[in-house]
Short mmCIF file of N, CA and C in Angstrom, two decimals:
data_model
loop_
_atom_site.label_atom_id
_atom_site.label_comp_id
_atom_site.label_asym_id
_atom_site.label_seq_id
_atom_site.Cartn_x
_atom_site.Cartn_y
_atom_site.Cartn_z
N ARG A 1299 11.51 -6.23 5.86
CA ARG A 1299 12.06 -6.20 7.21
C ARG A 1299 13.55 -5.91 7.14
N LYS A 1300 14.06 -5.40 8.23
CA LYS A 1300 15.50 -5.21 8.29
C LYS A 1300 16.16 -6.58 8.20
N GLY A 1301 17.19 -6.69 7.40
CA GLY A 1301 17.87 -7.97 7.21
C GLY A 1301 17.27 -8.83 6.11
N HIS A 1302 16.27 -8.34 5.42
CA HIS A 1302 15.66 -9.11 4.32
C HIS A 1302 16.72 -9.36 3.25
N PRO A 1303 16.82 -10.58 2.74
CA PRO A 1303 17.87 -10.88 1.77
C PRO A 1303 17.77 -10.06 0.47
N ALA A 1304 16.61 -9.60 0.10
CA ALA A 1304 16.46 -8.81 -1.13
C ALA A 1304 16.97 -7.38 -0.95
N PHE A 1305 17.14 -6.97 0.30
CA PHE A 1305 17.50 -5.58 0.57
C PHE A 1305 18.89 -5.44 1.18
N LYS A 1306 19.78 -6.35 0.84
CA LYS A 1306 21.13 -6.29 1.40
C LYS A 1306 21.89 -5.06 0.93
N LYS A 1307 21.65 -4.65 -0.31
CA LYS A 1307 22.32 -3.46 -0.83
C LYS A 1307 21.68 -2.23 -0.21
N LYS A 1308 22.43 -1.18 -0.13
CA LYS A 1308 21.94 0.07 0.46
C LYS A 1308 21.20 0.93 -0.57
N ASP A 1309 21.08 0.43 -1.81
CA ASP A 1309 20.43 1.21 -2.86
C ASP A 1309 18.99 1.54 -2.47
N ASP A 1310 18.48 2.61 -3.03
CA ASP A 1310 17.10 2.98 -2.78
C ASP A 1310 16.13 2.08 -3.53
N LYS A 1311 16.61 1.44 -4.58
CA LYS A 1311 15.73 0.63 -5.42
C LYS A 1311 16.10 -0.85 -5.30
N VAL A 1312 15.08 -1.69 -5.17
CA VAL A 1312 15.31 -3.13 -5.13
C VAL A 1312 15.40 -3.63 -6.57
N ALA A 1313 16.27 -4.58 -6.82
CA ALA A 1313 16.42 -5.16 -8.15
C ALA A 1313 15.17 -5.94 -8.52
N LEU A 1314 14.78 -5.88 -9.78
CA LEU A 1314 13.58 -6.58 -10.23
C LEU A 1314 13.66 -8.07 -9.92
N ALA A 1315 14.80 -8.69 -10.15
CA ALA A 1315 14.95 -10.13 -9.89
C ALA A 1315 14.70 -10.44 -8.41
N ASP A 1316 15.22 -9.60 -7.52
CA ASP A 1316 15.01 -9.80 -6.08
C ASP A 1316 13.54 -9.56 -5.71
N PHE A 1317 12.95 -8.54 -6.31
CA PHE A 1317 11.55 -8.21 -6.07
C PHE A 1317 10.64 -9.39 -6.43
N LEU A 1318 10.97 -10.07 -7.51
CA LEU A 1318 10.13 -11.18 -7.99
C LEU A 1318 10.44 -12.50 -7.29
N GLN A 1319 11.60 -12.61 -6.67
CA GLN A 1319 12.01 -13.88 -6.05
C GLN A 1319 11.22 -14.19 -4.77
N TYR A 1320 10.80 -13.17 -4.05
CA TYR A 1320 10.19 -13.38 -2.74
C TYR A 1320 8.67 -13.25 -2.79
N PRO A 1321 7.97 -13.90 -1.85
CA PRO A 1321 6.50 -13.81 -1.83
C PRO A 1321 6.02 -12.41 -1.43
N HIS A 1322 4.85 -12.07 -1.93
CA HIS A 1322 4.28 -10.74 -1.70
C HIS A 1322 2.97 -10.80 -0.93
N VAL A 1323 2.71 -9.73 -0.18
CA VAL A 1323 1.39 -9.47 0.37
C VAL A 1323 0.75 -8.49 -0.61
N ALA A 1324 -0.40 -8.87 -1.15
CA ALA A 1324 -1.07 -8.02 -2.14
C ALA A 1324 -2.30 -7.39 -1.53
N LEU A 1325 -2.49 -6.13 -1.84
CA LEU A 1325 -3.67 -5.39 -1.40
C LEU A 1325 -4.73 -5.49 -2.49
N ARG A 1326 -5.88 -6.05 -2.16
CA ARG A 1326 -6.99 -6.17 -3.10
C ARG A 1326 -8.29 -5.76 -2.39
N PRO A 1327 -8.60 -4.45 -2.36
CA PRO A 1327 -9.81 -4.00 -1.67
C PRO A 1327 -11.08 -4.57 -2.30
N SER A 1328 -11.03 -4.89 -3.59
CA SER A 1328 -12.16 -5.52 -4.26
C SER A 1328 -11.66 -6.21 -5.51
N THR A 1329 -12.51 -7.05 -6.08
CA THR A 1329 -12.12 -7.73 -7.31
C THR A 1329 -12.04 -6.76 -8.48
N LEU A 1330 -12.67 -5.59 -8.34
CA LEU A 1330 -12.66 -4.59 -9.41
C LEU A 1330 -11.51 -3.58 -9.28
N ALA A 1331 -10.81 -3.61 -8.17
CA ALA A 1331 -9.73 -2.64 -7.94
C ALA A 1331 -8.61 -2.85 -8.95
N PRO A 1332 -8.04 -1.74 -9.44
CA PRO A 1332 -6.91 -1.86 -10.38
C PRO A 1332 -5.74 -2.60 -9.74
N ARG A 1333 -5.02 -3.33 -10.53
CA ARG A 1333 -3.85 -4.08 -10.06
C ARG A 1333 -2.61 -3.43 -10.64
N ARG A 1334 -2.28 -2.28 -10.12
CA ARG A 1334 -1.22 -1.46 -10.70
C ARG A 1334 0.13 -2.16 -10.76
N ILE A 1335 0.52 -2.79 -9.69
CA ILE A 1335 1.82 -3.47 -9.66
C ILE A 1335 1.82 -4.61 -10.67
N ASP A 1336 0.80 -5.43 -10.62
CA ASP A 1336 0.74 -6.59 -11.50
C ASP A 1336 0.63 -6.19 -12.97
N ASP A 1337 -0.10 -5.11 -13.25
CA ASP A 1337 -0.21 -4.63 -14.63
C ASP A 1337 1.15 -4.13 -15.13
N ALA A 1338 1.88 -3.41 -14.28
CA ALA A 1338 3.20 -2.91 -14.67
C ALA A 1338 4.16 -4.07 -14.92
N LEU A 1339 4.11 -5.08 -14.09
CA LEU A 1339 4.96 -6.26 -14.28
C LEU A 1339 4.58 -7.02 -15.54
N ALA A 1340 3.28 -7.14 -15.79
CA ALA A 1340 2.82 -7.85 -16.98
C ALA A 1340 3.34 -7.21 -18.26
N LYS A 1341 3.45 -5.87 -18.26
CA LYS A 1341 3.99 -5.18 -19.43
C LYS A 1341 5.44 -5.58 -19.70
N LEU A 1342 6.11 -6.04 -18.64
CA LEU A 1342 7.49 -6.51 -18.78
C LEU A 1342 7.57 -8.02 -18.99
N GLY A 1343 6.39 -8.66 -19.05
CA GLY A 1343 6.35 -10.12 -19.18
C GLY A 1343 6.69 -10.83 -17.88
N LYS A 1344 6.48 -10.16 -16.77
CA LYS A 1344 6.82 -10.71 -15.45
C LYS A 1344 5.58 -10.80 -14.56
N SER A 1345 5.70 -11.56 -13.50
CA SER A 1345 4.64 -11.61 -12.48
C SER A 1345 5.28 -11.88 -11.13
N ARG A 1346 4.58 -11.50 -10.09
CA ARG A 1346 5.12 -11.71 -8.74
C ARG A 1346 4.39 -12.87 -8.08
N LYS A 1347 5.01 -13.41 -7.03
CA LYS A 1347 4.43 -14.51 -6.26
C LYS A 1347 3.60 -13.90 -5.13
N ILE A 1348 2.31 -14.06 -5.19
CA ILE A 1348 1.45 -13.51 -4.14
C ILE A 1348 1.16 -14.61 -3.13
N ALA A 1349 1.62 -14.40 -1.90
CA ALA A 1349 1.42 -15.37 -0.83
C ALA A 1349 0.14 -15.10 -0.05
N VAL A 1350 -0.18 -13.82 0.13
CA VAL A 1350 -1.34 -13.43 0.93
C VAL A 1350 -2.01 -12.25 0.23
N THR A 1351 -3.33 -12.26 0.20
CA THR A 1351 -4.11 -11.14 -0.33
C THR A 1351 -4.96 -10.60 0.80
N VAL A 1352 -4.93 -9.29 0.99
CA VAL A 1352 -5.72 -8.67 2.06
C VAL A 1352 -6.57 -7.54 1.47
N PRO A 1353 -7.72 -7.24 2.11
CA PRO A 1353 -8.63 -6.24 1.57
C PRO A 1353 -8.38 -4.81 2.04
N HIS A 1354 -7.51 -4.62 3.04
CA HIS A 1354 -7.35 -3.28 3.60
C HIS A 1354 -5.88 -2.95 3.79
N PHE A 1355 -5.49 -1.73 3.41
CA PHE A 1355 -4.09 -1.34 3.44
C PHE A 1355 -3.48 -1.33 4.85
N MET A 1356 -4.29 -1.16 5.89
CA MET A 1356 -3.73 -1.11 7.24
C MET A 1356 -3.24 -2.47 7.73
N VAL A 1357 -3.65 -3.53 7.07
CA VAL A 1357 -3.24 -4.88 7.46
C VAL A 1357 -1.89 -5.24 6.85
N VAL A 1358 -1.62 -4.72 5.68
CA VAL A 1358 -0.46 -5.15 4.88
C VAL A 1358 0.85 -5.12 5.66
N LEU A 1359 1.22 -3.98 6.21
CA LEU A 1359 2.52 -3.84 6.86
C LEU A 1359 2.69 -4.73 8.09
N HIS A 1360 1.60 -5.02 8.76
CA HIS A 1360 1.67 -5.83 9.98
C HIS A 1360 1.92 -7.31 9.69
N LEU A 1361 1.79 -7.71 8.44
CA LEU A 1361 2.05 -9.10 8.08
C LEU A 1361 3.51 -9.35 7.73
N LEU A 1362 4.29 -8.31 7.60
CA LEU A 1362 5.67 -8.44 7.11
C LEU A 1362 6.73 -8.77 8.16
N PRO A 1363 6.68 -8.20 9.36
CA PRO A 1363 7.77 -8.46 10.32
C PRO A 1363 8.00 -9.97 10.54
N GLY A 1364 9.27 -10.35 10.52
CA GLY A 1364 9.63 -11.74 10.77
C GLY A 1364 9.48 -12.65 9.57
N THR A 1365 9.15 -12.10 8.41
CA THR A 1365 8.99 -12.91 7.19
C THR A 1365 9.90 -12.36 6.09
N ASP A 1366 9.94 -13.09 4.99
CA ASP A 1366 10.64 -12.61 3.81
C ASP A 1366 9.65 -12.07 2.78
N MET A 1367 8.42 -11.83 3.20
CA MET A 1367 7.43 -11.29 2.27
C MET A 1367 7.73 -9.82 1.98
N ILE A 1368 7.27 -9.38 0.82
CA ILE A 1368 7.42 -8.01 0.36
C ILE A 1368 6.02 -7.45 0.14
N ALA A 1369 5.85 -6.16 0.36
CA ALA A 1369 4.57 -5.51 0.08
C ALA A 1369 4.80 -4.16 -0.57
N CYS A 1370 3.89 -3.76 -1.40
CA CYS A 1370 3.93 -2.45 -2.04
C CYS A 1370 2.79 -1.63 -1.46
N VAL A 1371 3.16 -0.55 -0.80
CA VAL A 1371 2.15 0.32 -0.18
C VAL A 1371 2.47 1.77 -0.53
N ALA A 1372 1.51 2.63 -0.27
CA ALA A 1372 1.73 4.05 -0.51
C ALA A 1372 2.94 4.53 0.30
N GLU A 1373 3.77 5.33 -0.32
CA GLU A 1373 5.00 5.79 0.31
C GLU A 1373 4.75 6.50 1.63
N LYS A 1374 3.72 7.33 1.68
CA LYS A 1374 3.46 8.09 2.90
C LYS A 1374 3.05 7.17 4.05
N LEU A 1375 2.31 6.13 3.76
CA LEU A 1375 1.96 5.15 4.79
C LEU A 1375 3.22 4.43 5.27
N ALA A 1376 4.04 4.03 4.33
CA ALA A 1376 5.28 3.32 4.69
C ALA A 1376 6.19 4.20 5.55
N ARG A 1377 6.32 5.46 5.17
CA ARG A 1377 7.18 6.37 5.94
C ARG A 1377 6.71 6.51 7.38
N ARG A 1378 5.42 6.51 7.59
CA ARG A 1378 4.88 6.66 8.95
C ARG A 1378 5.00 5.40 9.78
N SER A 1379 5.01 4.24 9.13
CA SER A 1379 4.89 2.98 9.87
C SER A 1379 6.12 2.08 9.84
N ALA A 1380 6.96 2.21 8.84
CA ALA A 1380 8.05 1.24 8.62
C ALA A 1380 8.97 1.09 9.83
N ALA A 1381 9.50 2.17 10.33
CA ALA A 1381 10.49 2.08 11.42
C ALA A 1381 9.90 1.40 12.66
N GLY A 1382 8.70 1.76 13.01
CA GLY A 1382 8.07 1.17 14.19
C GLY A 1382 7.82 -0.32 14.08
N LEU A 1383 7.75 -0.83 12.86
CA LEU A 1383 7.53 -2.26 12.63
C LEU A 1383 8.82 -2.98 12.25
N GLY A 1384 9.94 -2.25 12.26
CA GLY A 1384 11.21 -2.88 11.90
C GLY A 1384 11.31 -3.18 10.41
N LEU A 1385 10.67 -2.35 9.59
CA LEU A 1385 10.66 -2.57 8.14
C LEU A 1385 11.57 -1.56 7.45
N VAL A 1386 12.00 -1.91 6.26
CA VAL A 1386 12.77 -0.99 5.43
C VAL A 1386 11.97 -0.68 4.17
N MET A 1387 12.26 0.47 3.60
CA MET A 1387 11.58 0.89 2.37
C MET A 1387 12.57 0.91 1.22
N ARG A 1388 12.07 0.52 0.06
CA ARG A 1388 12.85 0.62 -1.17
C ARG A 1388 11.93 1.07 -2.28
N ASP A 1389 12.49 1.77 -3.26
CA ASP A 1389 11.71 2.15 -4.44
C ASP A 1389 11.38 0.90 -5.24
N LEU A 1390 10.25 0.94 -5.92
CA LEU A 1390 9.84 -0.18 -6.76
C LEU A 1390 10.76 -0.32 -7.97
N PRO A 1391 10.93 -1.54 -8.47
CA PRO A 1391 11.74 -1.72 -9.67
C PRO A 1391 10.95 -1.45 -10.96
N VAL A 1392 9.68 -1.11 -10.82
CA VAL A 1392 8.83 -0.77 -11.97
C VAL A 1392 8.09 0.53 -11.67
N ARG A 1393 7.74 1.25 -12.73
CA ARG A 1393 6.98 2.49 -12.56
C ARG A 1393 5.49 2.16 -12.57
N ILE A 1394 4.78 2.75 -11.63
CA ILE A 1394 3.32 2.58 -11.63
C ILE A 1394 2.69 3.96 -11.66
N PRO A 1395 1.51 4.05 -12.26
CA PRO A 1395 0.85 5.36 -12.33
C PRO A 1395 0.34 5.81 -10.97
N ALA A 1396 0.26 7.11 -10.80
CA ALA A 1396 -0.32 7.67 -9.57
C ALA A 1396 -1.81 7.30 -9.51
N TYR A 1397 -2.38 7.42 -8.35
CA TYR A 1397 -3.80 7.10 -8.21
C TYR A 1397 -4.47 8.07 -7.25
N ASP A 1398 -5.77 8.17 -7.40
CA ASP A 1398 -6.57 9.01 -6.52
C ASP A 1398 -7.19 8.14 -5.44
N VAL A 1399 -7.37 8.74 -4.28
CA VAL A 1399 -8.04 8.07 -3.17
C VAL A 1399 -9.36 8.79 -2.97
N CYS A 1400 -10.43 8.03 -2.77
CA CYS A 1400 -11.73 8.68 -2.58
C CYS A 1400 -12.53 7.96 -1.50
N LEU A 1401 -13.49 8.66 -0.98
CA LEU A 1401 -14.44 8.09 -0.02
C LEU A 1401 -15.74 7.82 -0.74
N VAL A 1402 -16.37 6.71 -0.41
CA VAL A 1402 -17.65 6.35 -0.99
C VAL A 1402 -18.56 5.91 0.14
N TRP A 1403 -19.80 6.39 0.14
CA TRP A 1403 -20.77 5.98 1.15
C TRP A 1403 -22.16 6.04 0.58
N ASN A 1404 -23.08 5.38 1.24
CA ASN A 1404 -24.48 5.40 0.85
C ASN A 1404 -25.08 6.76 1.20
N ARG A 1405 -25.87 7.32 0.32
CA ARG A 1405 -26.42 8.66 0.54
C ARG A 1405 -27.29 8.76 1.79
N ARG A 1406 -27.80 7.64 2.27
CA ARG A 1406 -28.62 7.72 3.49
C ARG A 1406 -27.81 8.19 4.69
N PHE A 1407 -26.46 8.16 4.57
CA PHE A 1407 -25.59 8.62 5.65
C PHE A 1407 -25.10 10.05 5.46
N ASP A 1408 -25.56 10.71 4.40
CA ASP A 1408 -25.10 12.07 4.10
C ASP A 1408 -25.23 13.01 5.30
N GLN A 1409 -26.32 12.94 6.02
CA GLN A 1409 -26.57 13.86 7.13
C GLN A 1409 -26.39 13.22 8.51
N ASP A 1410 -25.93 11.98 8.55
CA ASP A 1410 -25.69 11.30 9.82
C ASP A 1410 -24.48 11.94 10.49
N ARG A 1411 -24.66 12.49 11.70
CA ARG A 1411 -23.59 13.24 12.37
C ARG A 1411 -22.33 12.40 12.61
N GLY A 1412 -22.52 11.18 13.03
CA GLY A 1412 -21.36 10.32 13.26
C GLY A 1412 -20.61 10.02 11.97
N HIS A 1413 -21.35 9.77 10.93
CA HIS A 1413 -20.73 9.50 9.64
C HIS A 1413 -20.06 10.74 9.08
N MET A 1414 -20.68 11.89 9.28
CA MET A 1414 -20.09 13.15 8.84
C MET A 1414 -18.76 13.39 9.56
N TRP A 1415 -18.76 13.12 10.87
CA TRP A 1415 -17.53 13.28 11.66
C TRP A 1415 -16.44 12.35 11.12
N LEU A 1416 -16.79 11.10 10.86
CA LEU A 1416 -15.81 10.13 10.36
C LEU A 1416 -15.25 10.58 9.01
N ARG A 1417 -16.09 11.02 8.10
CA ARG A 1417 -15.61 11.48 6.80
C ARG A 1417 -14.68 12.68 6.94
N GLU A 1418 -15.07 13.62 7.79
CA GLU A 1418 -14.23 14.81 8.01
C GLU A 1418 -12.88 14.42 8.61
N THR A 1419 -12.90 13.47 9.53
CA THR A 1419 -11.66 13.01 10.16
C THR A 1419 -10.75 12.33 9.13
N ILE A 1420 -11.32 11.51 8.30
CA ILE A 1420 -10.53 10.82 7.26
C ILE A 1420 -9.93 11.83 6.30
N VAL A 1421 -10.72 12.80 5.86
CA VAL A 1421 -10.21 13.84 4.95
C VAL A 1421 -9.11 14.65 5.62
N SER A 1422 -9.31 15.00 6.89
CA SER A 1422 -8.31 15.77 7.62
C SER A 1422 -6.99 15.00 7.74
N GLU A 1423 -7.07 13.74 8.08
CA GLU A 1423 -5.86 12.91 8.20
C GLU A 1423 -5.19 12.75 6.84
N GLY A 1424 -5.99 12.60 5.79
CA GLY A 1424 -5.42 12.50 4.44
C GLY A 1424 -4.66 13.75 4.06
N LYS A 1425 -5.22 14.90 4.41
CA LYS A 1425 -4.53 16.18 4.12
C LYS A 1425 -3.24 16.28 4.93
N ALA A 1426 -3.27 15.79 6.17
CA ALA A 1426 -2.05 15.80 7.00
C ALA A 1426 -0.98 14.92 6.37
N LEU A 1427 -1.38 13.79 5.82
CA LEU A 1427 -0.41 12.93 5.13
C LEU A 1427 0.20 13.64 3.93
N GLU A 1428 -0.62 14.37 3.19
CA GLU A 1428 -0.11 15.11 2.03
C GLU A 1428 0.95 16.12 2.45
N LYS A 1429 0.71 16.81 3.55
CA LYS A 1429 1.65 17.82 4.04
C LYS A 1429 2.97 17.17 4.47
N ASP A 1430 2.86 15.98 5.09
CA ASP A 1430 4.05 15.27 5.58
C ASP A 1430 4.92 14.77 4.43
N GLY A 1431 4.32 14.53 3.27
CA GLY A 1431 5.03 13.94 2.13
C GLY A 1431 6.12 14.78 1.63
#
């Protein structure tokens, strides 16, 4: 959020000590999902304080306004949403690997018109995000 004590400096990158000092909202879509942030921190012998865990990325940013919590989200999502929620963006203090996003569904929905429309819409919006980046 604007005015967060960890983001007092105008630098693009938050200091690792500040990043670790405050509670985090963690995105965990499943127990099998990679933990990129936590794995990168573990390589440095560090860990973050997770205050809240949520299963969907659209929830993460809405939990931050009015708190000192920090969240790590895809840059393109943050760019689209941060200002409207009164949030600020900073580069991570650790490097994390890029990742692929994919859609998964049960094959019984392959020819379902509503499901086909939803998949096409999601792919179209994803491509629009790529162009905006």
